[in-house]
Coordinates of C-alpha atoms in Angstrom, one line a residue:
M1 CA 11.8 -15.1 5.3
D2 CA 14.3 -12.4 4.7
P3 CA 14.0 -10.7 1.2
S4 CA 17.7 -11.1 0.8
S5 CA 17.5 -14.8 1.7
P6 CA 18.8 -17.1 -1.1
V7 CA 16.1 -19.7 -0.2
L8 CA 13.0 -19.2 -2.3
P9 CA 9.5 -19.6 -0.8
A10 CA 8.9 -22.5 -3.2
T11 CA 11.8 -24.4 -1.8
I12 CA 10.6 -23.9 1.8
L13 CA 7.1 -25.0 0.8
E14 CA 8.3 -28.1 -0.9
Q15 CA 10.8 -29.1 1.8
T16 CA 8.1 -28.5 4.5
A17 CA 5.5 -30.6 2.5
S18 CA 8.1 -33.3 2.1
R19 CA 8.7 -33.5 5.9
L20 CA 4.9 -33.7 6.4
G21 CA 4.6 -36.5 3.8
C22 CA 2.2 -34.5 1.6
S23 CA 2.0 -32.5 -1.6
P24 CA 2.7 -28.7 -1.4
A25 CA -0.9 -28.4 -2.8
D26 CA -2.3 -30.4 0.1
K27 CA -4.4 -28.5 2.7
K28 CA -2.3 -30.2 5.4
L29 CA 0.6 -27.9 4.5
A30 CA -1.6 -24.8 5.0
F31 CA -2.7 -25.9 8.4
H32 CA 0.9 -26.7 9.4
L33 CA 2.1 -23.3 8.3
D34 CA -0.7 -21.6 10.3
E35 CA 0.2 -23.6 13.4
E36 CA 3.9 -22.5 13.1
D37 CA 3.0 -18.9 12.4
E38 CA 4.3 -16.7 15.2
L39 CA 2.0 -13.8 14.2
K40 CA -1.3 -15.8 14.0
H41 CA -2.6 -14.1 17.1
L42 CA -2.7 -10.8 15.4
R43 CA -5.7 -11.9 13.3
E44 CA -7.7 -11.7 16.5
C45 CA -7.2 -8.0 16.6
F46 CA -9.4 -7.5 13.5
C47 CA -13.0 -7.8 12.5
I48 CA -13.1 -10.4 9.8
P49 CA -16.4 -10.1 7.8
K50 CA -18.7 -13.1 7.5
V51 CA -19.4 -14.4 4.0
K52 CA -23.1 -13.7 4.5
D53 CA -22.5 -10.0 5.1
L54 CA -20.7 -9.3 1.8
P55 CA -23.3 -7.9 -0.6
P56 CA -22.3 -9.9 -3.7
T57 CA -22.4 -13.2 -1.9
D58 CA -24.7 -15.9 -3.4
L59 CA -25.7 -18.0 -0.3
T60 CA -26.8 -20.9 -2.5
L61 CA -23.1 -21.5 -3.3
V62 CA -21.4 -21.0 0.1
N63 CA -21.7 -21.3 3.8
G64 CA -22.6 -17.8 4.9
E65 CA -21.4 -18.3 8.5
E66 CA -17.7 -18.8 7.4
S67 CA -15.3 -15.9 7.5
C68 CA -14.8 -14.4 4.1
I69 CA -11.5 -14.6 2.2
Y70 CA -10.4 -11.0 2.5
F71 CA -7.6 -10.2 0.0
A72 CA -8.5 -6.6 -0.5
G73 CA -6.2 -5.0 2.2
N74 CA -4.4 -3.3 -0.6
S75 CA -7.6 -1.3 -1.2
L76 CA -9.1 -1.0 2.2
G77 CA -7.7 -2.7 5.3
L78 CA -9.9 -4.5 7.8
Q79 CA -11.2 -2.8 10.9
P80 CA -9.1 -3.2 14.1
K81 CA -11.4 -4.2 17.0
R82 CA -10.2 -1.4 19.2
V83 CA -11.4 1.3 16.8
K84 CA -14.9 1.3 18.2
T85 CA -13.6 1.5 21.8
Y86 CA -11.4 4.5 21.0
L87 CA -14.1 6.3 19.1
D88 CA -16.6 5.7 22.0
E89 CA -14.0 7.1 24.4
E90 CA -13.7 10.4 22.5
L91 CA -17.4 10.7 21.8
D92 CA -18.0 10.2 25.5
K93 CA -15.4 12.8 26.4
W94 CA -16.9 15.3 24.0
A95 CA -20.4 14.6 25.5
R96 CA -19.1 15.0 29.1
T97 CA -16.5 17.7 28.9
G98 CA -17.1 19.7 25.7
V99 CA -14.2 22.1 24.8
H100 CA -12.1 20.8 27.7
G101 CA -11.3 17.7 25.6
H102 CA -8.7 19.7 23.7
F103 CA -6.1 19.4 26.5
N104 CA -7.4 16.6 28.7
G105 CA -7.7 12.9 28.6
Q106 CA -5.6 10.1 27.1
R107 CA -5.8 11.8 23.6
P108 CA -5.9 15.5 24.1
W109 CA -7.5 16.6 20.8
A110 CA -5.0 19.4 20.2
L111 CA -2.2 16.9 20.4
A112 CA -3.9 13.8 19.2
D113 CA -1.7 13.2 16.1
E114 CA 1.4 13.5 18.2
C115 CA 0.2 10.7 20.4
V116 CA 0.8 8.2 17.6
V117 CA 3.4 9.8 15.4
D118 CA 6.2 7.7 16.9
L119 CA 4.4 4.5 15.8
M120 CA 4.1 5.9 12.3
A121 CA 7.7 7.0 12.1
D122 CA 8.9 3.6 13.2
L123 CA 6.9 2.0 10.3
V124 CA 8.6 4.1 7.6
G125 CA 12.1 4.2 9.2
A126 CA 12.1 7.9 9.9
Q127 CA 12.8 10.2 12.8
R128 CA 9.8 11.5 14.8
H129 CA 10.3 15.1 13.6
E130 CA 10.4 14.0 10.0
V131 CA 6.8 12.7 10.0
A132 CA 3.5 14.5 10.3
L133 CA 0.0 13.1 10.3
M134 CA -2.3 15.3 8.4
N135 CA -4.8 15.7 5.5
G136 CA -5.2 13.2 2.7
L137 CA -2.4 11.8 0.5
T138 CA -3.0 14.1 -2.5
V139 CA -3.3 17.2 -0.4
N140 CA 0.1 16.4 1.2
L141 CA 1.6 15.6 -2.2
H142 CA 0.5 19.0 -3.5
L143 CA 1.9 20.8 -0.4
Q144 CA 5.2 19.0 -0.8
M145 CA 5.4 19.6 -4.6
L146 CA 4.8 23.3 -4.1
S147 CA 8.0 23.4 -2.1
F148 CA 10.2 20.8 -3.8
F149 CA 9.2 21.6 -7.5
K150 CA 10.8 24.9 -8.3
P151 CA 11.4 24.8 -12.0
T152 CA 14.2 26.7 -13.7
P153 CA 14.9 27.2 -17.4
R154 CA 17.3 24.3 -17.3
R155 CA 15.6 22.0 -14.7
Y156 CA 11.9 21.8 -15.2
K157 CA 10.8 18.2 -15.7
I158 CA 9.1 15.7 -13.4
L159 CA 9.7 11.9 -13.9
L160 CA 7.1 9.3 -12.8
E161 CA 5.9 5.9 -13.9
A162 CA 3.4 5.9 -16.9
R163 CA 0.7 4.1 -15.0
A164 CA 1.0 6.0 -11.7
F165 CA -2.1 6.2 -9.6
P166 CA -4.5 8.7 -11.2
S167 CA -4.3 11.2 -8.3
D168 CA -0.5 11.3 -8.6
H169 CA -0.7 11.8 -12.3
Y170 CA -3.2 14.6 -11.9
A171 CA -1.2 16.2 -9.2
V172 CA 1.9 16.3 -11.4
E173 CA -0.1 17.7 -14.3
S174 CA -1.6 20.4 -12.2
Q175 CA 1.7 21.4 -10.7
L176 CA 3.2 21.8 -14.1
R177 CA 0.3 23.9 -15.3
L178 CA 0.5 26.0 -12.1
H179 CA 4.0 27.0 -13.3
G180 CA 2.8 27.6 -16.9
L181 CA 4.7 24.6 -18.2
D182 CA 3.8 22.3 -21.1
V183 CA 2.7 19.0 -19.7
E184 CA 3.7 17.1 -22.8
K185 CA 7.2 18.4 -22.6
C186 CA 7.8 18.5 -18.9
M187 CA 6.1 15.3 -17.6
L188 CA 8.3 12.3 -18.3
T189 CA 6.5 9.0 -17.9
M190 CA 8.3 5.7 -18.0
Q191 CA 6.7 2.8 -19.9
P192 CA 7.7 -0.8 -19.5
R193 CA 9.5 -2.4 -22.5
E194 CA 7.3 -3.7 -25.2
G195 CA 5.8 -7.0 -24.2
E196 CA 6.6 -6.5 -20.5
E197 CA 4.3 -5.4 -17.7
T198 CA 6.7 -3.9 -15.2
L199 CA 9.6 -1.5 -15.2
R200 CA 13.2 -2.6 -15.1
I201 CA 15.4 -0.8 -12.6
E202 CA 18.2 -0.5 -15.2
D203 CA 15.8 1.4 -17.4
I204 CA 14.7 3.8 -14.6
L205 CA 18.3 4.5 -13.7
S206 CA 19.2 5.0 -17.4
V207 CA 16.5 7.6 -17.9
I208 CA 17.6 9.4 -14.7
E209 CA 21.2 9.4 -16.0
K210 CA 20.2 10.6 -19.5
E211 CA 17.5 13.2 -18.5
G212 CA 18.6 14.0 -15.0
D213 CA 20.1 17.4 -15.7
S214 CA 16.6 18.6 -16.8
I215 CA 14.6 16.8 -14.1
A216 CA 13.6 18.8 -11.0
V217 CA 11.7 16.0 -9.2
V218 CA 11.6 12.2 -9.5
L219 CA 8.3 11.0 -8.1
F220 CA 7.7 7.3 -8.0
S221 CA 5.4 4.9 -6.1
G222 CA 7.0 2.7 -3.5
V223 CA 4.9 -0.2 -4.6
Q224 CA 3.0 0.2 -8.0
Y225 CA -0.7 0.0 -7.3
Y226 CA -1.6 -1.9 -10.5
T227 CA 1.3 -4.4 -10.9
G228 CA 2.3 -4.7 -7.3
Q229 CA 6.0 -4.0 -8.3
L230 CA 8.2 -2.8 -5.4
F231 CA 10.6 -0.2 -6.7
D232 CA 14.2 0.0 -5.5
I233 CA 13.7 3.1 -3.4
P234 CA 17.3 3.5 -2.3
R235 CA 18.8 3.1 -5.8
I236 CA 16.3 5.5 -7.4
T237 CA 16.9 8.0 -4.6
K238 CA 20.7 7.8 -5.0
A239 CA 20.6 8.1 -8.8
G240 CA 18.2 11.0 -8.8
Q241 CA 20.1 13.0 -6.1
E242 CA 23.4 12.4 -7.9
K243 CA 21.9 14.2 -10.9
G244 CA 20.7 17.1 -8.6
C245 CA 17.1 16.0 -8.5
F246 CA 14.8 15.9 -5.5
V247 CA 13.4 12.4 -5.1
G248 CA 10.0 11.7 -3.5
F249 CA 7.7 8.7 -3.2
D250 CA 4.0 7.9 -2.9
L251 CA 4.0 5.1 -0.3
A252 CA 0.3 4.3 -0.3
H253 CA 0.9 0.7 -1.2
A254 CA 4.3 0.3 0.5
V255 CA 3.7 1.5 4.1
G256 CA 2.7 -1.4 6.3
N257 CA 3.5 -3.7 3.5
V258 CA 7.3 -3.7 3.1
D259 CA 10.3 -2.6 5.1
L260 CA 11.1 1.1 4.7
H261 CA 14.1 3.1 5.9
L262 CA 13.3 6.6 4.6
H263 CA 15.8 8.4 6.8
D264 CA 18.7 6.1 6.1
W265 CA 18.0 6.0 2.4
G266 CA 18.0 9.8 2.3
V267 CA 14.7 10.1 0.6
D268 CA 13.8 13.8 0.2
F269 CA 10.1 13.6 0.7
A270 CA 7.2 11.1 0.8
C271 CA 3.5 10.9 1.5
W272 CA 1.0 8.1 2.1
C273 CA -2.5 7.3 3.0
S274 CA -3.4 5.1 6.0
Y275 CA -6.5 3.1 5.0
K276 CA -4.9 0.3 3.0
Y277 CA -2.3 -1.7 4.8
L278 CA -2.6 0.6 7.8
N279 CA -6.3 -0.2 8.3
S280 CA -7.5 3.3 9.5
G281 CA -10.8 3.2 7.6
A282 CA -11.9 4.8 4.3
G283 CA -10.5 8.4 4.0
G284 CA -8.3 7.9 7.1
L285 CA -5.7 10.4 8.2
A286 CA -2.7 10.5 5.8
A287 CA 0.9 11.2 6.6
A288 CA 3.9 13.0 5.1
Y289 CA 7.7 12.9 5.5
I290 CA 10.5 15.3 4.8
H291 CA 14.1 14.4 5.5
E292 CA 15.7 16.4 8.3
K293 CA 18.4 17.6 6.0
H294 CA 15.8 19.9 4.5
S295 CA 14.5 21.3 7.8
Q296 CA 16.1 24.7 7.3
S297 CA 16.0 25.0 3.5
I298 CA 12.6 23.7 2.5
K299 CA 9.7 25.8 3.7
P300 CA 5.9 25.4 3.1
V301 CA 4.4 27.7 0.4
L302 CA 0.9 27.5 2.0
I303 CA 0.8 28.0 5.7
G304 CA -1.8 27.3 8.4
W305 CA -2.1 27.9 12.1
W306 CA -0.9 24.4 13.0
G307 CA 2.4 25.0 11.3
H308 CA 3.2 27.6 13.9
D309 CA 5.4 26.4 16.7
F310 CA 3.4 24.9 19.6
K311 CA 5.1 26.9 22.3
T312 CA 3.6 30.1 21.1
R313 CA 0.8 28.9 18.9
F314 CA -2.0 29.9 21.3
L315 CA -0.7 33.4 22.0
M316 CA -2.6 34.4 18.8
E317 CA -0.1 37.2 18.0
N318 CA -0.2 36.5 14.2
K319 CA 3.6 36.6 14.2
L320 CA 4.6 33.4 12.5
Q321 CA 7.1 31.2 14.3
L322 CA 7.2 28.3 11.8
S323 CA 7.9 24.8 13.0
K324 CA 10.9 23.2 11.4
G325 CA 10.7 20.6 8.7
I326 CA 7.4 18.7 7.9
N327 CA 5.7 20.1 11.0
G328 CA 5.7 23.5 9.4
F329 CA 3.5 22.1 6.7
R330 CA 0.6 21.2 9.0
L331 CA -2.4 23.4 8.4
S332 CA -5.1 22.5 10.9
N333 CA -5.8 20.8 14.1
P334 CA -5.9 17.0 13.9
P335 CA -9.3 15.2 13.4
I336 CA -9.6 13.2 16.6
L337 CA -12.0 10.6 15.3
L338 CA -9.6 9.7 12.4
V339 CA -6.7 9.6 14.9
C340 CA -8.6 7.0 17.0
A341 CA -8.9 4.6 14.1
L342 CA -5.3 5.1 13.1
Q343 CA -4.1 4.5 16.6
A344 CA -6.0 1.3 16.9
S345 CA -4.2 -0.1 13.9
L346 CA -0.7 1.3 14.6
E347 CA -0.9 -0.3 18.1
V348 CA -1.3 -3.7 16.4
F349 CA 1.8 -3.0 14.3
G350 CA 3.5 -2.1 17.6
Q351 CA 3.0 -5.7 18.8
T352 CA 5.5 -7.0 16.2
T353 CA 8.0 -5.6 13.7
M354 CA 7.9 -4.9 10.0
K355 CA 10.8 -7.4 9.6
A356 CA 8.6 -10.2 11.2
L357 CA 5.6 -9.2 9.1
R358 CA 7.7 -9.1 5.9
R359 CA 9.1 -12.5 6.7
K360 CA 5.6 -14.0 6.9
S361 CA 4.4 -12.0 3.9
I362 CA 7.0 -13.3 1.6
L363 CA 6.1 -16.9 2.4
L364 CA 2.3 -16.2 2.4
T365 CA 2.4 -14.6 -1.0
G366 CA 4.9 -17.2 -2.2
Y367 CA 2.4 -19.9 -1.2
L368 CA -0.3 -18.1 -3.2
E369 CA 2.1 -17.9 -6.2
Y370 CA 3.1 -21.5 -5.9
L371 CA -0.5 -22.8 -5.9
I372 CA -1.6 -20.5 -8.8
K373 CA 1.3 -21.9 -10.9
H374 CA 0.6 -25.4 -9.8
Y375 CA -3.0 -25.4 -10.9
Y376 CA -3.4 -22.6 -13.5
S377 CA -0.2 -22.3 -15.5
E378 CA -0.7 -22.1 -19.3
D379 CA -0.6 -25.5 -20.9
K380 CA 0.5 -25.3 -24.6
R381 CA -0.6 -28.9 -25.1
N382 CA -4.1 -28.1 -23.9
P383 CA -5.2 -24.7 -25.3
E384 CA -8.7 -25.2 -24.0
K385 CA -7.5 -25.1 -20.4
P386 CA -8.0 -21.7 -18.7
F387 CA -4.9 -20.2 -17.3
V388 CA -3.8 -17.4 -15.0
K389 CA -0.8 -15.1 -15.6
I390 CA 1.0 -13.4 -12.7
I391 CA 1.9 -9.8 -13.7
T392 CA 3.7 -9.0 -10.5
P393 CA 7.5 -9.6 -10.5
P394 CA 8.5 -13.1 -9.4
R395 CA 11.5 -11.9 -7.3
V396 CA 10.4 -11.4 -3.7
E397 CA 12.6 -8.3 -3.4
E398 CA 10.6 -6.7 -6.2
R399 CA 7.1 -7.1 -4.7
G400 CA 5.1 -6.7 -1.5
C401 CA 2.2 -9.0 -0.6
Q402 CA 0.0 -8.2 -3.7
L403 CA -0.1 -10.4 -6.7
T404 CA -1.7 -9.0 -9.8
L405 CA -3.3 -11.6 -12.0
S406 CA -4.7 -11.7 -15.6
F407 CA -6.8 -14.5 -17.0
S408 CA -7.4 -16.3 -20.3
L409 CA -11.1 -16.0 -19.5
P410 CA -13.1 -12.7 -19.3
I411 CA -11.8 -11.2 -16.0
K412 CA -15.1 -9.5 -15.1
S413 CA -16.8 -13.0 -15.1
V414 CA -14.1 -14.5 -12.9
F415 CA -14.3 -11.6 -10.5
K416 CA -18.0 -11.8 -10.3
E417 CA -17.9 -15.6 -9.5
L418 CA -15.3 -15.0 -6.8
E419 CA -17.4 -12.4 -5.2
K420 CA -20.4 -14.7 -5.2
R421 CA -18.4 -17.2 -3.2
G422 CA -17.3 -14.8 -0.5
V423 CA -14.0 -13.6 -1.8
A424 CA -13.1 -9.9 -1.4
C425 CA -10.5 -8.9 -3.8
D426 CA -10.1 -6.1 -6.3
M427 CA -10.5 -5.8 -10.1
R428 CA -8.8 -3.0 -12.0
E429 CA -9.3 -2.1 -15.6
P430 CA -8.3 -3.2 -18.1
N431 CA -7.5 -6.8 -17.2
A432 CA -6.2 -7.2 -13.6
L433 CA -7.3 -8.9 -10.5
R434 CA -5.3 -7.7 -7.5
V435 CA -5.1 -10.2 -4.7
A436 CA -3.3 -9.3 -1.5
P437 CA -2.9 -11.7 1.4
V438 CA -2.0 -9.4 4.3
P439 CA 0.2 -10.9 7.0
L440 CA -1.5 -9.1 9.9
Y441 CA -4.8 -10.9 9.4
N442 CA -4.6 -13.4 6.6
S443 CA -3.7 -17.1 7.0
F444 CA -2.2 -19.8 4.9
H445 CA -5.6 -21.5 5.1
D446 CA -7.1 -18.4 3.5
V447 CA -4.7 -18.8 0.6
H448 CA -5.7 -22.5 0.2
R449 CA -9.4 -21.7 0.4
F450 CA -8.9 -19.0 -2.2
I451 CA -7.3 -21.4 -4.7
E452 CA -10.2 -23.9 -4.2
I453 CA -12.8 -21.1 -4.7
L454 CA -10.8 -19.8 -7.7
G455 CA -11.2 -23.2 -9.3
S456 CA -15.0 -23.1 -9.0
A457 CA -15.0 -19.5 -10.3
I458 CA -13.0 -20.4 -13.3
T459 CA -15.1 -23.4 -14.1
S460 CA -18.3 -21.3 -13.8
S461 CA -16.8 -18.5 -16.0
K462 CA -15.7 -21.0 -18.6
Q463 CA -19.2 -22.5 -18.7
T464 CA -20.7 -19.0 -19.1
A465 CA -18.2 -18.2 -21.9
N466 CA -19.1 -21.5 -23.7
N467 CA -22.8 -20.8 -23.4
T468 CA -22.4 -17.3 -24.7
A469 CA -20.4 -18.7 -27.7
L470 CA -23.0 -21.3 -28.4
S471 CA -25.9 -18.8 -28.3
G472 CA -24.0 -16.5 -30.6
S473 CA -23.6 -19.2 -33.2
Y474 CA -27.4 -19.5 -33.8

């Protein structure tokens, strides 16, 4: 499905089920959608954990030999099968050749990041020279903010969403304090309207229009980690730049999840990690982007050896010849073992396109949404019936693959019961269950199984709640 398609996922599901002669809730539909899935072979590129191997699993409730329902790719992606092979290759090279590995082999260590930067640039819609693989996300954000946030008496504020990921929030606070600025006055945080969970684009644009003359940097998530809301990156970028602001994005939950065109959209800067939808392993190598229009004007404040131009880097003359653009921000040589894991995943992405992945993702998440609404919508006529509320925006162009759910029952109980039954998902305080069917390795059958298991988890949670209430009445 195309995000701009007028045909809704629910319509496709209902029409397909009708042709099959079954209900959209029937397992038969899930099997059919998997059979028709042009990307189903990509699942074989990943290690899918067995139910028995997940620590919270209660083997009295489930078949431990089944593959788990892994809907936690928004937190940590699954391991690509080639990771171990690539790691073993480099460990073997180190053992056999020692220091000679820096400039020999399939992945010369001194150039390892550059071996895969093209694949990364393609994923975010950038030119090769606009992307660098380095550090962790927050380190890269600090390096970029040091160069893009140059407050003046008239332009000194930073705008971000109120519930930004903590590391972004802390980075902004510390950047303001570094310049001796009052955080309360200079950090503008956008809250949803009262009674709403997500931000409206018109409200974001209104704040930029109203406050833009005093805003130095607009810093938003591409996809909001808690709600799953996909922000309108091109419109926010255009609005901010028209008011003279630099506009940057934390793409941790967007890269590998949604279509990105950073260069064409004119985004000033961005950074992202690679261990969520990019499946590079916990603490994997992060990336950063600066648009080529800034290659001459924006310079790094903190400089390391790896920012020196490669042609003369090893002359060791201590006369800086700074690489242009984002490559000048590189500090140190790339960590080869992290590059191996990232390469294994990016090569899987290289077997398809983000357009194809997004098409599947829209239908896959739409299927999850459909079944949740089918079984667990609030019933005003039956107040005793447990229900699930979807926090994530319903419009496909305003979300990625994640749905954020809240429950009428205690969420910790529901989460615990899901984990007992071999579901890997993610609970976030205060009251959110984040569920992310990833098109690279999740199936429509996974979604149907999840809904069945969710029913058991809700039933068990309700029973626990009733027992607690009864025991408290004595």
